[in-house]
Amino acid sequence: MNDLIQTVAVYALPVLFAITLHEAAHAYAAKFFGDNTAYSMGRMSLNPLKHIDPFGTILIPILLYFATSGAFLFGYAKPVPINFGHLRKPKRDMAWVSLAGPAANFLMALLWMIAIYALALGGVQEEFFTLMAKAGVLTNLVMFAFNLFPIPPLDGGRILTSLLPNKYAYKFAQIEPYGFFIVMALVLLKVIYTWWMAPVMYGAGLVLQLITYPITLLFH
């Protein structure tokens, strides 16, 4: 129980930011490209309560934490409602709207990484804040990589659907009703993490290190 409390304390803020800004980014992009559905429903918001799903965001992660002794965690937020038919160029704009969420996570990972350096440069001795910043980087890299997996309804699946020729896009989109079960099966078999998430997270981490390299020079 003490481990759970410590884990929740460290990850609570990073996870809330990661989920909230991911979903808000989808809503903002949809509005930008012509669909006001999410905006009219109040989902273009930085209020976490607008995006939290009691079952997927809270209950499932807690149950999995105890069931697997913290070895496996999975959860999801309340999806932002998007009517792709309302977009100015539905097939093309679907890719940009879908990409907005992972892009927001990548940006947040960058900001949390900068926070790590800022804490070190500022001489902050409290380990809790450093652990939280590291959790922020990890959480957002996980969300970035996972959501880019190319199976609908994940963002990566929608992006791939947008890029495929119409004939193949239509056939591929028919996977969506079964996509959640396919993804869950691949998660449980550790296929997604080993063959997709780990390489994508590693690549994204290298890009983050490259971007923040000038900051590291301050330590020398």
mmCIF file of C-alpha atoms in Angstrom:
data_model
loop_
_atom_site.group_PDB
_atom_site.id
_atom_site.type_symbol
_atom_site.label_atom_id
_atom_site.label_comp_id
_atom_site.label_asym_id
_atom_site.label_seq_id
_atom_site.Cartn_x
_atom_site.Cartn_y
_atom_site.Cartn_z
ATOM 1 C CA MET A 1 0.000 0.000 0.000
ATOM 2 C CA ASN A 2 2.877 2.377 0.776
ATOM 3 C CA ASP A 3 4.364 1.671 -2.650
ATOM 4 C CA LEU A 4 1.008 2.400 -4.283
ATOM 5 C CA ILE A 5 0.631 5.693 -2.405
ATOM 6 C CA GLN A 6 4.161 6.755 -3.387
ATOM 7 C CA THR A 7 3.593 5.776 -7.012
ATOM 8 C CA VAL A 8 0.275 7.640 -7.172
ATOM 9 C CA ALA A 9 1.834 10.741 -5.593
ATOM 10 C CA VAL A 10 4.675 10.801 -8.121
ATOM 11 C CA TYR A 11 2.615 9.990 -11.212
ATOM 12 C CA ALA A 12 -0.686 11.756 -10.457
ATOM 13 C CA LEU A 13 0.198 15.186 -11.851
ATOM 14 C CA PRO A 14 2.160 13.929 -14.905
ATOM 15 C CA VAL A 15 -0.626 11.496 -15.836
ATOM 16 C CA LEU A 16 -3.343 14.148 -15.430
ATOM 17 C CA PHE A 17 -1.400 16.587 -17.618
ATOM 18 C CA ALA A 18 -0.605 13.875 -20.189
ATOM 19 C CA ILE A 19 -4.233 12.782 -20.523
ATOM 20 C CA THR A 20 -5.750 16.268 -20.393
ATOM 21 C CA LEU A 21 -3.476 17.925 -22.923
ATOM 22 C CA HIS A 22 -3.579 14.889 -25.232
ATOM 23 C CA GLU A 23 -7.375 15.008 -25.466
ATOM 24 C CA ALA A 24 -7.553 18.817 -25.515
ATOM 25 C CA ALA A 25 -5.066 18.825 -28.409
ATOM 26 C CA HIS A 26 -7.372 16.529 -30.401
ATOM 27 C CA ALA A 27 -10.294 18.859 -29.700
ATOM 28 C CA TYR A 28 -8.330 21.980 -30.634
ATOM 29 C CA ALA A 29 -7.055 20.424 -33.879
ATOM 30 C CA ALA A 30 -10.563 19.252 -34.800
ATOM 31 C CA LYS A 31 -11.924 22.774 -34.295
ATOM 32 C CA PHE A 32 -9.029 24.242 -36.288
ATOM 33 C CA PHE A 33 -9.823 21.952 -39.215
ATOM 34 C CA GLY A 34 -13.572 22.595 -39.123
ATOM 35 C CA ASP A 35 -15.245 20.230 -36.624
ATOM 36 C CA ASN A 36 -16.755 21.961 -33.578
ATOM 37 C CA THR A 37 -18.202 18.781 -32.013
ATOM 38 C CA ALA A 38 -15.711 18.499 -29.151
ATOM 39 C CA TYR A 39 -15.654 22.274 -28.641
ATOM 40 C CA SER A 40 -19.452 22.465 -28.356
ATOM 41 C CA MET A 41 -19.386 19.644 -25.771
ATOM 42 C CA GLY A 42 -16.801 21.434 -23.635
ATOM 43 C CA ARG A 43 -14.014 18.962 -24.386
ATOM 44 C CA MET A 44 -11.557 21.582 -25.654
ATOM 45 C CA SER A 45 -10.615 22.108 -22.040
ATOM 46 C CA LEU A 46 -7.616 21.834 -19.725
ATOM 47 C CA ASN A 47 -9.906 20.641 -16.928
ATOM 48 C CA PRO A 48 -8.884 17.000 -16.231
ATOM 49 C CA LEU A 49 -12.401 16.150 -15.051
ATOM 50 C CA LYS A 50 -13.639 16.688 -18.620
ATOM 51 C CA HIS A 51 -11.390 13.896 -19.902
ATOM 52 C CA ILE A 52 -11.152 11.353 -17.069
ATOM 53 C CA ASP A 53 -13.047 8.104 -17.547
ATOM 54 C CA PRO A 54 -13.751 6.644 -14.060
ATOM 55 C CA PHE A 55 -13.416 3.094 -15.351
ATOM 56 C CA GLY A 56 -10.535 3.426 -17.828
ATOM 57 C CA THR A 57 -8.489 6.136 -16.098
ATOM 58 C CA ILE A 58 -8.856 5.124 -12.448
ATOM 59 C CA LEU A 59 -10.336 1.666 -11.818
ATOM 60 C CA ILE A 60 -8.519 -0.384 -14.485
ATOM 61 C CA PRO A 61 -5.008 0.950 -13.665
ATOM 62 C CA ILE A 62 -5.499 0.368 -9.928
ATOM 63 C CA LEU A 63 -6.820 -3.174 -10.430
ATOM 64 C CA LEU A 64 -3.971 -4.009 -12.809
ATOM 65 C CA TYR A 65 -1.426 -2.558 -10.397
ATOM 66 C CA PHE A 66 -2.516 -4.939 -7.637
ATOM 67 C CA ALA A 67 -3.147 -7.884 -9.961
ATOM 68 C CA THR A 68 0.340 -7.716 -11.515
ATOM 69 C CA SER A 69 2.264 -6.231 -8.537
ATOM 70 C CA GLY A 70 2.914 -3.118 -10.579
ATOM 71 C CA ALA A 71 4.447 -5.006 -13.516
ATOM 72 C CA PHE A 72 1.726 -4.016 -15.992
ATOM 73 C CA LEU A 73 -0.424 -0.920 -16.177
ATOM 74 C CA PHE A 74 -2.968 0.123 -18.770
ATOM 75 C CA GLY A 75 -5.625 2.784 -18.906
ATOM 76 C CA TYR A 76 -7.366 5.252 -21.155
ATOM 77 C CA ALA A 77 -9.144 8.594 -21.079
ATOM 78 C CA LYS A 78 -12.603 9.487 -22.342
ATOM 79 C CA PRO A 79 -12.183 9.800 -26.135
ATOM 80 C CA VAL A 80 -12.813 13.230 -27.609
ATOM 81 C CA PRO A 81 -15.894 13.131 -29.885
ATOM 82 C CA ILE A 82 -14.848 14.010 -33.431
ATOM 83 C CA ASN A 83 -17.047 14.020 -36.523
ATOM 84 C CA PHE A 84 -14.482 13.536 -39.267
ATOM 85 C CA GLY A 85 -17.152 14.291 -41.865
ATOM 86 C CA HIS A 86 -17.237 17.883 -40.610
ATOM 87 C CA LEU A 87 -13.546 18.451 -41.318
ATOM 88 C CA ARG A 88 -12.800 20.621 -44.353
ATOM 89 C CA LYS A 89 -10.855 17.793 -46.031
ATOM 90 C CA PRO A 90 -11.881 14.750 -43.970
ATOM 91 C CA LYS A 91 -9.354 12.186 -45.168
ATOM 92 C CA ARG A 92 -6.373 14.532 -45.045
ATOM 93 C CA ASP A 93 -7.328 16.423 -41.892
ATOM 94 C CA MET A 94 -8.034 13.200 -39.984
ATOM 95 C CA ALA A 95 -4.273 12.606 -39.902
ATOM 96 C CA TRP A 96 -3.553 16.045 -38.417
ATOM 97 C CA VAL A 97 -6.309 15.767 -35.815
ATOM 98 C CA SER A 98 -5.070 12.298 -34.817
ATOM 99 C CA LEU A 99 -1.440 13.405 -34.711
ATOM 100 C CA ALA A 100 -2.249 16.344 -32.399
ATOM 101 C CA GLY A 101 -2.588 14.120 -29.313
ATOM 102 C CA PRO A 102 0.771 12.314 -29.597
ATOM 103 C CA ALA A 103 2.416 15.613 -30.581
ATOM 104 C CA ALA A 104 1.130 17.145 -27.340
ATOM 105 C CA ASN A 105 2.631 14.229 -25.398
ATOM 106 C CA PHE A 106 5.987 14.665 -27.129
ATOM 107 C CA LEU A 107 5.975 18.374 -26.265
ATOM 108 C CA MET A 108 5.121 17.608 -22.633
ATOM 109 C CA ALA A 109 7.923 15.025 -22.454
ATOM 110 C CA LEU A 110 10.275 17.776 -23.646
ATOM 111 C CA LEU A 111 9.001 20.211 -20.999
ATOM 112 C CA TRP A 112 9.362 17.612 -18.224
ATOM 113 C CA MET A 113 12.912 16.859 -19.406
ATOM 114 C CA ILE A 114 13.730 20.575 -19.280
ATOM 115 C CA ALA A 115 12.248 20.575 -15.767
ATOM 116 C CA ILE A 116 14.734 17.852 -14.738
ATOM 117 C CA TYR A 117 17.642 20.020 -15.864
ATOM 118 C CA ALA A 118 16.096 23.122 -14.262
ATOM 119 C CA LEU A 119 15.785 21.313 -10.909
ATOM 120 C CA ALA A 120 19.407 20.200 -11.109
ATOM 121 C CA LEU A 121 20.677 23.646 -12.109
ATOM 122 C CA GLY A 122 18.573 25.230 -9.363
ATOM 123 C CA GLY A 123 20.106 22.942 -6.770
ATOM 124 C CA VAL A 124 16.754 21.527 -5.676
ATOM 125 C CA GLN A 125 17.499 18.720 -3.209
ATOM 126 C CA GLU A 126 13.950 17.326 -2.790
ATOM 127 C CA GLU A 127 13.956 13.997 -4.657
ATOM 128 C CA PHE A 128 10.162 13.975 -5.049
ATOM 129 C CA PHE A 129 10.184 16.724 -7.682
ATOM 130 C CA THR A 130 12.915 15.031 -9.718
ATOM 131 C CA LEU A 131 11.014 11.737 -9.577
ATOM 132 C CA MET A 132 7.865 13.542 -10.719
ATOM 133 C CA ALA A 133 9.688 15.152 -13.642
ATOM 134 C CA LYS A 134 11.152 11.779 -14.669
ATOM 135 C CA ALA A 135 7.665 10.263 -14.384
ATOM 136 C CA GLY A 136 6.425 13.056 -16.644
ATOM 137 C CA VAL A 137 8.968 12.162 -19.322
ATOM 138 C CA LEU A 138 8.199 8.436 -19.087
ATOM 139 C CA THR A 139 4.407 8.847 -18.993
ATOM 140 C CA ASN A 140 4.340 11.058 -22.057
ATOM 141 C CA LEU A 141 6.754 8.884 -24.025
ATOM 142 C CA VAL A 142 4.562 5.869 -23.232
ATOM 143 C CA MET A 143 1.421 7.710 -24.389
ATOM 144 C CA PHE A 144 3.245 9.036 -27.451
ATOM 145 C CA ALA A 145 4.412 5.599 -28.561
ATOM 146 C CA PHE A 146 1.276 3.660 -27.619
ATOM 147 C CA ASN A 147 -1.148 6.021 -29.342
ATOM 148 C CA LEU A 148 0.912 5.959 -32.547
ATOM 149 C CA PHE A 149 0.501 2.173 -32.878
ATOM 150 C CA PRO A 150 -1.096 1.774 -36.337
ATOM 151 C CA ILE A 151 -4.352 0.054 -35.413
ATOM 152 C CA PRO A 152 -7.645 2.015 -35.289
ATOM 153 C CA PRO A 153 -9.105 3.463 -33.124
ATOM 154 C CA LEU A 154 -5.640 4.462 -31.853
ATOM 155 C CA ASP A 155 -4.263 7.667 -33.336
ATOM 156 C CA GLY A 156 -1.680 5.781 -35.366
ATOM 157 C CA GLY A 157 -4.440 3.708 -36.972
ATOM 158 C CA ARG A 158 -6.329 6.846 -37.969
ATOM 159 C CA ILE A 159 -3.159 8.405 -39.371
ATOM 160 C CA LEU A 160 -2.473 5.280 -41.431
ATOM 161 C CA THR A 161 -6.074 5.255 -42.669
ATOM 162 C CA SER A 162 -5.611 8.849 -43.795
ATOM 163 C CA LEU A 163 -2.426 8.013 -45.696
ATOM 164 C CA LEU A 164 -3.660 4.866 -47.461
ATOM 165 C CA PRO A 165 -5.296 5.046 -50.904
ATOM 166 C CA ASN A 166 -9.092 5.220 -50.635
ATOM 167 C CA LYS A 167 -9.728 1.566 -51.503
ATOM 168 C CA TYR A 168 -7.304 0.249 -48.882
ATOM 169 C CA ALA A 169 -8.233 2.942 -46.351
ATOM 170 C CA TYR A 170 -11.866 1.805 -46.456
ATOM 171 C CA LYS A 171 -10.917 -1.833 -45.849
ATOM 172 C CA PHE A 172 -8.435 -0.956 -43.118
ATOM 173 C CA ALA A 173 -10.960 1.264 -41.323
ATOM 174 C CA GLN A 174 -13.270 -1.745 -40.982
ATOM 175 C CA ILE A 175 -10.870 -3.098 -38.338
ATOM 176 C CA GLU A 176 -11.884 -0.327 -35.916
ATOM 177 C CA PRO A 177 -14.780 -2.129 -34.129
ATOM 178 C CA TYR A 178 -12.319 -4.894 -33.210
ATOM 179 C CA GLY A 179 -9.291 -2.636 -32.732
ATOM 180 C CA PHE A 180 -9.518 -2.379 -28.943
ATOM 181 C CA PHE A 181 -9.543 -6.169 -28.528
ATOM 182 C CA ILE A 182 -6.675 -6.593 -31.006
ATOM 183 C CA VAL A 183 -4.614 -3.992 -29.156
ATOM 184 C CA MET A 184 -5.369 -5.505 -25.734
ATOM 185 C CA ALA A 185 -4.358 -8.968 -26.959
ATOM 186 C CA LEU A 186 -1.089 -7.587 -28.358
ATOM 187 C CA VAL A 187 -0.466 -5.694 -25.101
ATOM 188 C CA LEU A 188 -0.964 -8.843 -23.003
ATOM 189 C CA LEU A 189 1.334 -10.783 -25.347
ATOM 190 C CA LYS A 190 3.904 -7.963 -24.953
ATOM 191 C CA VAL A 191 4.087 -7.616 -28.733
ATOM 192 C CA ILE A 192 3.290 -3.914 -28.749
ATOM 193 C CA TYR A 193 5.876 -3.007 -26.129
ATOM 194 C CA THR A 194 8.710 -5.139 -27.499
ATOM 195 C CA TRP A 195 8.278 -4.529 -31.214
ATOM 196 C CA TRP A 196 6.718 -1.053 -31.255
ATOM 197 C CA MET A 197 6.734 0.986 -28.062
ATOM 198 C CA ALA A 198 10.306 0.292 -26.925
ATOM 199 C CA PRO A 199 11.875 1.294 -30.290
ATOM 200 C CA VAL A 200 9.601 4.345 -30.703
ATOM 201 C CA MET A 201 10.227 5.505 -27.135
ATOM 202 C CA TYR A 202 13.970 5.023 -27.609
ATOM 203 C CA GLY A 203 13.939 7.049 -30.831
ATOM 204 C CA ALA A 204 11.817 9.800 -29.290
ATOM 205 C CA GLY A 205 14.130 9.865 -26.273
ATOM 206 C CA LEU A 206 17.133 10.390 -28.551
ATOM 207 C CA VAL A 207 15.353 13.301 -30.247
ATOM 208 C CA LEU A 208 14.586 14.833 -26.840
ATOM 209 C CA GLN A 209 18.229 14.498 -25.822
ATOM 210 C CA LEU A 210 19.290 16.160 -29.065
ATOM 211 C CA ILE A 211 16.889 19.061 -28.496
ATOM 212 C CA THR A 212 17.996 19.543 -24.885
ATOM 213 C CA TYR A 213 21.705 19.080 -25.643
ATOM 214 C CA PRO A 214 22.440 22.826 -25.341
ATOM 215 C CA ILE A 215 21.095 22.700 -21.769
ATOM 216 C CA THR A 216 23.471 19.852 -20.868
ATOM 217 C CA LEU A 217 26.397 22.093 -21.820
ATOM 218 C CA LEU A 218 25.565 24.203 -18.767
ATOM 219 C CA PHE A 219 26.659 21.274 -16.589
ATOM 220 C CA HIS A 220 30.178 21.331 -18.032
#
